[in-house]
Amino acid sequence: MPVGDRRWLLRLVIAFAFSQAAVSMARPAVSYRALALGADERAVGVIAGVFALLPLFAAVPLGRRTDRGRCVPLLAVGAALIGVGCGLSGTARSLAALAAWSGVMGLGHLCFVIGAQSIVARRSGPDEQDRNFGHFTIGASLGQLVGPVAAGLLVSGHDGAMGRTSALALVVSAGVAAVSLTCLRRIEPPVAPNPPAERGGPDQKSTSGKVPVRRILRTRGVPSGILVSLAVLSATDILTAYLPVVGEDRGISPTTIGVLLSLRAAAAIACRLVMTPMIHRLGRTALLTASCLLGGLLCAGIALPVPVWGMALMLVALGFCLGVGQPLSMTTVVRAAPAGARSTALALRLTGNRLGQVAAPASAGLVAGVAGTGAPFMMLGVLLVGAAGLGVRSTPRDPAPASPALAPAKAREEAPVPAEECRDRR
């Protein structure tokens, strides 16, 4: 790959943006469709949790397979499953069918994300990981920016006939998922005729397949990266699934809810554009801990009966805080994991994410049924604050406050001055 050629990353970001836009349209639309089919808060939580149920068991086998092979086929399968799950959710006539197709959608999203993250890990040098993972997750934020607004407009568009309009939003999201399939060319380099030297050879393949999961999980940095990612994604997921319920309870229209969710995503994009300077100034561990702590306080604040403009300000600040967690947790896991099992480590991180996506919405549904629609956000606040506390204790300290990207400049500063230059200075 030519030095500085990052067109593969641009294509990957565009493909991820379309697939994430499809999912971000479908998740609130599924909630609205469930409400139209007669679901209560508990049922909405269960259906939101099923999205992550199949991925919970499939992540590690898919990661093992990705460690030993190419990633683009997994991206294509993921985009196709997202489209099928979205489209058939729109035709579901029962809550059980809606939950099942939501699970298919979740499996497709898992396939796409494992393949995409593995490509970034393979094609990024140590000094490029923070930047490339940050730019990669911009694709997710772009999808989260557009998807909820589009879903809100479609669901609100026809005199409140929520069953029909939510079905329309789900069918449109299936079409958006199909577009991502057109962006997958030339993301991975072609396989050479004799690739053992480039890909590590048979010995490395067998070694990468034999790294025990227990050993990966015992590596310092991997558990904290998984925990932070679980907490951040659970917060994003419950916001997406439960803000429509809060809106119905407080009389906020679906269009306004879509705008509020998109404000959060826009703030996450802004965060990732300035992430490298923040890492240089604060260090990776301090930035990760502070963002989780502040994010927890903001999540708890959403439970308060604030006006819409106050909720908008909190969601912007919350989006900025949550935008830190995902790319830095990816970098933490990739750097800590054994070299031959990075895709498996990323898959374990996604398993933690899916565990949170199964448990958090279901728990949120139970809490909301007992204590009201704002209670799940108090639960999220506790989860994020706990992740901040545990993460700072188990994450390896940064080798230096600056990112590795500054290493060449620092090396030039510390290098001995040539004799000729010394004579000139004298």
Coordinates of C-alpha atoms in Angstrom, one line a residue:
M1 CA 0.0 0.0 0.0
P2 CA 1.5 3.4 -1.0
V3 CA 2.5 5.6 2.0
G4 CA -0.3 8.0 2.7
D5 CA -2.9 6.2 0.5
R6 CA -6.0 6.0 2.7
R7 CA -8.6 5.7 0.0
W8 CA -9.5 2.2 1.4
L9 CA -10.4 3.9 4.7
L10 CA -12.6 6.4 2.9
R11 CA -14.5 3.6 1.1
L12 CA -14.9 1.7 4.4
V13 CA -16.2 4.8 6.2
I14 CA -18.8 5.4 3.4
A15 CA -19.9 1.7 3.5
F16 CA -20.1 1.8 7.3
A17 CA -22.1 5.1 7.2
F18 CA -24.8 3.5 5.0
S19 CA -25.0 0.3 7.0
Q20 CA -25.1 2.2 10.3
A21 CA -27.7 4.6 8.8
A22 CA -29.9 1.6 8.0
V23 CA -29.6 0.2 11.5
S24 CA -30.1 3.7 13.1
M25 CA -33.3 4.2 11.0
A26 CA -34.5 0.7 11.9
R27 CA -33.9 0.7 15.7
P28 CA -36.4 3.6 16.6
A29 CA -38.7 2.4 13.8
V30 CA -38.8 -1.0 15.4
S31 CA -39.7 0.6 18.7
Y32 CA -42.5 2.6 17.1
R33 CA -43.8 -0.5 15.3
A34 CA -43.7 -2.5 18.5
L35 CA -45.8 0.3 20.2
A36 CA -48.2 0.2 17.3
L37 CA -48.6 -3.6 17.7
G38 CA -49.5 -3.1 21.4
A39 CA -46.1 -3.5 23.1
D40 CA -45.6 -1.9 26.5
E41 CA -42.2 -0.7 28.0
R42 CA -41.1 -4.2 29.0
A43 CA -41.8 -5.6 25.5
V44 CA -39.9 -2.8 23.8
G45 CA -37.0 -3.6 26.0
V46 CA -37.1 -7.3 25.2
I47 CA -37.3 -6.6 21.4
A48 CA -34.4 -4.2 21.7
G49 CA -32.4 -6.8 23.5
V50 CA -33.1 -9.5 20.9
F51 CA -31.2 -7.3 18.4
A52 CA -28.0 -8.4 20.2
L53 CA -29.0 -12.0 21.2
L54 CA -27.7 -13.9 18.1
P55 CA -24.5 -11.8 17.9
L56 CA -23.8 -12.7 21.5
F57 CA -23.0 -16.3 20.5
A58 CA -21.6 -15.6 17.0
A59 CA -19.0 -13.0 17.7
V60 CA -16.0 -15.1 18.8
P61 CA -16.4 -17.8 16.0
L62 CA -16.6 -15.0 13.5
G63 CA -13.6 -13.3 14.9
R64 CA -11.6 -16.6 14.8
R65 CA -12.5 -17.0 11.1
T66 CA -11.6 -13.4 10.4
D67 CA -8.1 -13.9 12.0
R68 CA -7.5 -16.6 9.4
G69 CA -9.1 -15.1 6.3
R70 CA -10.3 -12.1 4.3
C71 CA -12.8 -9.6 5.7
V72 CA -14.7 -8.2 2.7
P73 CA -17.0 -11.3 2.3
L74 CA -18.1 -10.9 5.9
L75 CA -18.9 -7.2 5.2
A76 CA -21.1 -8.3 2.2
V77 CA -22.9 -10.9 4.3
G78 CA -23.4 -8.4 7.1
A79 CA -24.9 -5.7 4.7
A80 CA -27.3 -8.4 3.2
L81 CA -28.5 -9.6 6.6
I82 CA -29.1 -6.0 7.7
G83 CA -31.2 -5.4 4.6
V84 CA -33.2 -8.6 5.1
G85 CA -33.8 -7.9 8.8
C86 CA -34.9 -4.4 8.2
G87 CA -37.3 -5.2 5.3
L88 CA -38.9 -8.2 7.0
S89 CA -39.3 -6.2 10.3
G90 CA -41.5 -3.9 8.3
T91 CA -43.8 -6.7 7.3
A92 CA -44.0 -8.3 10.8
R93 CA -47.5 -8.7 12.1
S94 CA -46.6 -9.9 15.6
L95 CA -44.2 -8.9 18.4
A96 CA -42.5 -12.4 18.1
A97 CA -41.8 -11.9 14.4
L98 CA -40.6 -8.4 15.0
A99 CA -38.2 -9.6 17.6
A100 CA -36.9 -12.4 15.3
W101 CA -36.2 -10.2 12.4
S102 CA -34.6 -7.6 14.7
G103 CA -32.2 -10.4 15.7
V104 CA -31.3 -11.1 12.1
M105 CA -30.6 -7.4 11.7
G106 CA -28.3 -7.5 14.7
L107 CA -26.4 -10.5 13.4
G108 CA -25.8 -8.6 10.1
H109 CA -24.6 -5.6 12.0
L110 CA -22.2 -7.8 13.9
C111 CA -20.8 -9.4 10.8
F112 CA -20.2 -6.0 9.2
V113 CA -18.6 -4.4 12.3
I114 CA -16.2 -7.4 12.9
G115 CA -15.0 -7.4 9.3
A116 CA -14.6 -3.6 9.2
Q117 CA -12.7 -3.3 12.5
S118 CA -10.4 -6.1 11.5
I119 CA -9.5 -4.3 8.2
V120 CA -8.7 -1.2 10.1
A121 CA -6.5 -3.1 12.6
R122 CA -4.6 -4.9 9.8
R123 CA -4.0 -1.9 7.6
S124 CA -3.1 0.6 10.3
G125 CA 0.4 1.0 11.7
P126 CA 0.9 1.6 15.5
D127 CA 1.1 5.4 15.0
E128 CA -2.1 5.4 12.8
Q129 CA -4.5 3.3 15.0
D130 CA -6.0 6.1 17.1
R131 CA -6.5 8.3 14.0
N132 CA -7.8 5.5 11.7
F133 CA -10.2 4.0 14.3
G134 CA -11.4 7.5 15.1
H135 CA -12.1 8.2 11.4
F136 CA -13.6 4.8 10.9
T137 CA -16.1 5.4 13.7
I138 CA -17.1 8.7 12.0
G139 CA -18.9 6.4 9.6
A140 CA -21.0 5.1 12.5
S141 CA -21.7 8.6 13.7
L142 CA -22.8 9.7 10.2
G143 CA -25.2 6.9 10.0
Q144 CA -26.5 7.7 13.5
L145 CA -26.8 11.3 12.5
V146 CA -29.0 10.7 9.4
G147 CA -30.9 7.5 10.4
P148 CA -32.9 8.8 13.3
V149 CA -34.0 12.0 11.6
A150 CA -35.1 10.0 8.5
A151 CA -37.0 7.5 10.7
G152 CA -38.6 10.3 12.6
L153 CA -39.8 12.1 9.5
L154 CA -41.1 8.9 8.0
V155 CA -42.9 7.8 11.1
S156 CA -44.5 11.2 11.6
G157 CA -45.4 11.8 8.0
H158 CA -48.9 10.4 7.7
D159 CA -51.3 11.6 10.3
G160 CA -49.9 9.4 13.0
A161 CA -50.7 6.1 11.4
M162 CA -47.8 4.6 13.3
G163 CA -48.2 1.0 12.2
R164 CA -48.0 1.9 8.5
T165 CA -45.4 4.7 8.7
S166 CA -43.0 2.6 10.9
A167 CA -43.3 -0.2 8.3
L168 CA -42.4 2.3 5.6
A169 CA -39.3 3.5 7.6
L170 CA -38.1 -0.1 7.9
V171 CA -38.5 -0.9 4.2
V172 CA -36.5 2.3 3.4
S173 CA -33.8 1.3 5.8
A174 CA -33.5 -2.0 3.9
G175 CA -32.8 -0.1 0.8
V176 CA -30.1 2.0 2.5
A177 CA -28.4 -1.1 3.7
A178 CA -28.3 -2.4 0.1
V179 CA -26.4 0.8 -0.9
S180 CA -23.5 -0.2 1.4
L181 CA -22.8 -3.2 -0.8
T182 CA -21.7 -1.0 -3.6
C183 CA -18.9 0.6 -1.6
L184 CA -16.9 -2.6 -0.7
R185 CA -14.6 -2.7 -3.7
R186 CA -10.8 -2.3 -3.1
I187 CA -11.1 -2.0 0.6
E188 CA -8.8 -5.0 1.2
P189 CA -5.6 -5.4 -0.8
P190 CA -5.6 -8.3 -3.3
V191 CA -4.1 -11.6 -2.2
A192 CA -0.7 -12.3 -3.6
P193 CA -0.1 -15.7 -5.4
N194 CA 2.3 -16.7 -2.6
P195 CA 1.1 -14.9 0.5
P196 CA 2.8 -16.7 3.4
A197 CA 5.5 -14.0 3.9
E198 CA 2.9 -11.2 3.9
R199 CA 0.2 -12.9 5.9
G200 CA 2.5 -14.7 8.4
G201 CA 2.5 -18.2 6.8
P202 CA 0.9 -21.3 8.1
D203 CA 2.6 -21.2 11.5
Q204 CA 1.1 -17.8 12.3
K205 CA -2.3 -18.9 11.1
S206 CA -2.3 -21.9 13.4
T207 CA -0.9 -19.9 16.2
S208 CA -3.6 -17.2 15.8
G209 CA -6.2 -19.9 15.8
K210 CA -4.9 -21.4 19.1
V211 CA -4.7 -18.3 21.3
P212 CA -7.1 -19.2 24.1
V213 CA -9.9 -16.8 24.8
R214 CA -9.0 -17.0 28.5
R215 CA -5.5 -15.8 27.7
I216 CA -6.8 -12.9 25.7
L217 CA -9.2 -11.9 28.4
R218 CA -6.4 -12.0 31.0
T219 CA -4.2 -9.6 29.0
R220 CA -4.1 -6.2 30.8
G221 CA -6.0 -3.6 28.8
V222 CA -8.4 -6.0 27.1
P223 CA -11.0 -6.3 30.0
S224 CA -11.0 -2.5 30.5
G225 CA -11.5 -1.9 26.8
I226 CA -14.4 -4.4 26.7
L227 CA -16.0 -2.8 29.8
V228 CA -15.8 0.7 28.5
S229 CA -17.1 -0.3 25.1
L230 CA -20.0 -2.2 26.7
A231 CA -21.0 0.8 28.8
V232 CA -20.8 3.3 26.0
L233 CA -22.7 1.1 23.5
S234 CA -25.3 0.3 26.1
A235 CA -25.8 4.0 26.6
T236 CA -26.1 4.7 22.8
D237 CA -28.4 1.7 22.4
I238 CA -30.8 2.6 25.2
L239 CA -30.9 6.2 24.0
T240 CA -31.9 5.0 20.5
A241 CA -34.5 2.5 21.7
Y242 CA -35.9 4.4 24.7
L243 CA -35.9 8.0 23.7
P244 CA -39.0 7.3 21.6
V245 CA -40.7 5.9 24.7
V246 CA -39.7 9.0 26.7
G247 CA -41.0 11.2 23.8
E248 CA -44.4 9.4 23.8
D249 CA -44.6 9.8 27.6
R250 CA -43.7 13.5 27.5
G251 CA -45.6 14.4 24.4
I252 CA -42.5 15.0 22.2
S253 CA -43.1 14.2 18.5
P254 CA -41.1 11.5 16.7
T255 CA -39.6 14.1 14.4
T256 CA -38.2 16.0 17.4
I257 CA -36.9 12.7 18.9
G258 CA -35.1 12.0 15.6
V259 CA -33.5 15.4 15.7
L260 CA -32.4 14.9 19.3
L261 CA -30.8 11.6 18.5
S262 CA -29.1 13.1 15.5
L263 CA -27.7 16.0 17.6
R264 CA -26.0 13.3 19.7
A265 CA -24.5 11.7 16.7
A266 CA -23.3 15.1 15.3
A267 CA -21.5 15.8 18.6
A268 CA -19.8 12.3 18.3
I269 CA -18.5 13.2 14.9
A270 CA -17.2 16.5 16.2
C271 CA -15.4 14.7 19.0
R272 CA -13.7 12.2 16.7
L273 CA -12.4 15.0 14.4
V274 CA -10.5 16.5 17.4
M275 CA -9.7 13.3 19.2
T276 CA -6.0 13.3 18.3
P277 CA -5.3 16.7 19.8
M278 CA -7.2 15.6 22.9
I279 CA -5.1 12.5 23.3
H280 CA -1.9 14.5 22.9
R281 CA -3.0 16.9 25.6
L282 CA -4.6 14.5 28.2
G283 CA -3.4 11.0 27.4
R284 CA -5.6 8.1 26.3
T285 CA -6.4 6.8 29.8
A286 CA -7.4 10.2 31.3
L287 CA -9.5 11.1 28.3
L288 CA -11.3 7.7 28.4
T289 CA -12.0 8.0 32.1
A290 CA -13.1 11.6 32.1
S291 CA -15.5 11.0 29.2
C292 CA -17.2 8.0 30.8
L293 CA -17.6 9.9 34.1
L294 CA -19.1 13.0 32.6
G295 CA -21.2 10.8 30.2
G296 CA -22.7 9.0 33.2
L297 CA -23.7 12.3 34.9
L298 CA -25.4 13.5 31.7
C299 CA -27.2 10.2 31.2
A300 CA -28.7 10.5 34.6
G301 CA -29.7 14.1 33.8
I302 CA -31.9 12.9 31.0
A303 CA -34.2 11.3 33.5
L304 CA -35.1 14.7 34.9
P305 CA -38.2 16.5 33.5
V306 CA -36.2 19.0 31.5
P307 CA -37.6 21.0 28.6
V308 CA -36.7 19.9 25.0
W309 CA -34.0 22.5 24.6
G310 CA -32.4 21.3 27.9
M311 CA -32.5 17.7 26.6
A312 CA -30.9 18.9 23.4
L313 CA -28.0 20.5 25.2
M314 CA -27.5 17.4 27.3
L315 CA -27.5 15.1 24.3
V316 CA -25.0 17.2 22.5
A317 CA -22.6 17.0 25.5
L318 CA -23.4 13.4 26.0
G319 CA -22.7 12.6 22.3
F320 CA -19.3 14.3 22.6
C321 CA -18.4 12.2 25.7
L322 CA -19.7 8.9 24.2
G323 CA -17.8 9.6 21.0
V324 CA -14.5 9.1 22.8
G325 CA -15.3 5.6 24.1
Q326 CA -15.7 3.4 21.0
P327 CA -12.5 4.3 19.0
L328 CA -10.3 4.4 22.1
S329 CA -11.6 1.1 23.3
M330 CA -10.8 -0.4 19.9
T331 CA -7.2 0.9 20.1
T332 CA -6.9 -0.3 23.7
V333 CA -7.9 -3.8 22.8
V334 CA -5.9 -4.0 19.6
R335 CA -2.7 -2.9 21.3
A336 CA -3.2 -5.2 24.2
A337 CA -4.2 -8.3 22.3
P338 CA -1.7 -11.0 21.1
A339 CA -0.6 -10.2 17.6
G340 CA -2.1 -13.3 16.1
A341 CA -5.5 -12.9 17.7
R342 CA -6.5 -9.2 17.2
S343 CA -9.7 -10.0 15.3
T344 CA -10.7 -12.5 18.0
A345 CA -10.0 -9.8 20.7
L346 CA -12.1 -7.3 18.7
A347 CA -14.8 -10.0 18.5
L348 CA -14.6 -10.4 22.3
R349 CA -15.1 -6.7 22.6
L350 CA -18.1 -7.0 20.4
T351 CA -19.4 -9.9 22.5
G352 CA -19.2 -7.6 25.5
N353 CA -21.1 -5.0 23.5
R354 CA -23.8 -7.5 22.6
L355 CA -24.0 -8.7 26.1
G356 CA -24.7 -5.1 27.2
Q357 CA -27.2 -4.8 24.3
V358 CA -29.1 -7.9 25.5
A359 CA -29.0 -7.1 29.2
A360 CA -29.3 -3.4 29.3
P361 CA -32.5 -2.9 27.2
A362 CA -34.2 -5.8 29.0
S363 CA -33.1 -4.4 32.4
A364 CA -34.2 -1.0 31.2
G365 CA -37.6 -2.3 30.3
L366 CA -38.0 -3.8 33.8
V367 CA -36.8 -0.6 35.5
A368 CA -39.1 1.5 33.3
G369 CA -42.1 -0.6 34.0
V370 CA -41.5 -0.2 37.8
A371 CA -40.0 3.3 38.2
G372 CA -41.0 5.2 35.0
T373 CA -39.6 5.9 31.6
G374 CA -36.7 8.1 32.9
A375 CA -35.3 5.4 35.2
P376 CA -33.3 3.5 32.5
F377 CA -31.2 6.7 32.0
M378 CA -30.3 6.7 35.8
M379 CA -29.2 3.1 35.3
L380 CA -27.0 4.1 32.4
G381 CA -25.4 6.8 34.5
V382 CA -24.4 4.3 37.1
L383 CA -23.0 1.9 34.4
L384 CA -20.8 4.7 32.9
V385 CA -19.5 5.9 36.2
G386 CA -18.7 2.4 37.1
A387 CA -16.8 1.9 33.8
A388 CA -14.9 5.0 34.5
G389 CA -13.8 3.8 37.9
L390 CA -12.9 0.3 36.9
G391 CA -11.3 1.3 33.6
V392 CA -8.8 3.6 35.1
R393 CA -7.6 0.9 37.5
S394 CA -7.1 -1.8 34.8
T395 CA -6.0 0.1 31.7
P396 CA -2.2 0.2 31.1
R397 CA -0.7 3.6 31.6
D398 CA 0.1 5.6 28.5
P399 CA 3.7 5.4 27.6
A400 CA 3.7 9.1 27.1
P401 CA 1.1 11.9 27.1
A402 CA 1.5 12.3 23.4
S403 CA 0.2 10.0 20.7
P404 CA 2.6 7.7 18.9
A405 CA 2.0 10.0 15.9
L406 CA 4.3 12.5 17.6
A407 CA 7.1 10.1 18.0
P408 CA 9.0 11.1 14.8
A409 CA 8.9 14.8 15.8
K410 CA 10.1 13.9 19.3
A411 CA 12.8 11.7 18.0
R412 CA 14.1 14.6 15.8
E413 CA 14.1 16.8 18.9
E414 CA 16.1 14.3 21.0
A415 CA 18.5 13.3 18.2
P416 CA 22.1 14.4 18.6
V417 CA 23.0 17.5 16.6
P418 CA 25.4 17.0 13.8
A419 CA 28.9 18.4 14.3
E420 CA 28.6 20.8 11.3
E421 CA 25.4 22.3 12.9
C422 CA 27.2 22.6 16.2
R423 CA 30.0 24.6 14.6
D424 CA 27.4 26.8 12.9
R425 CA 25.7 27.5 16.2
R426 CA 29.0 28.4 17.9

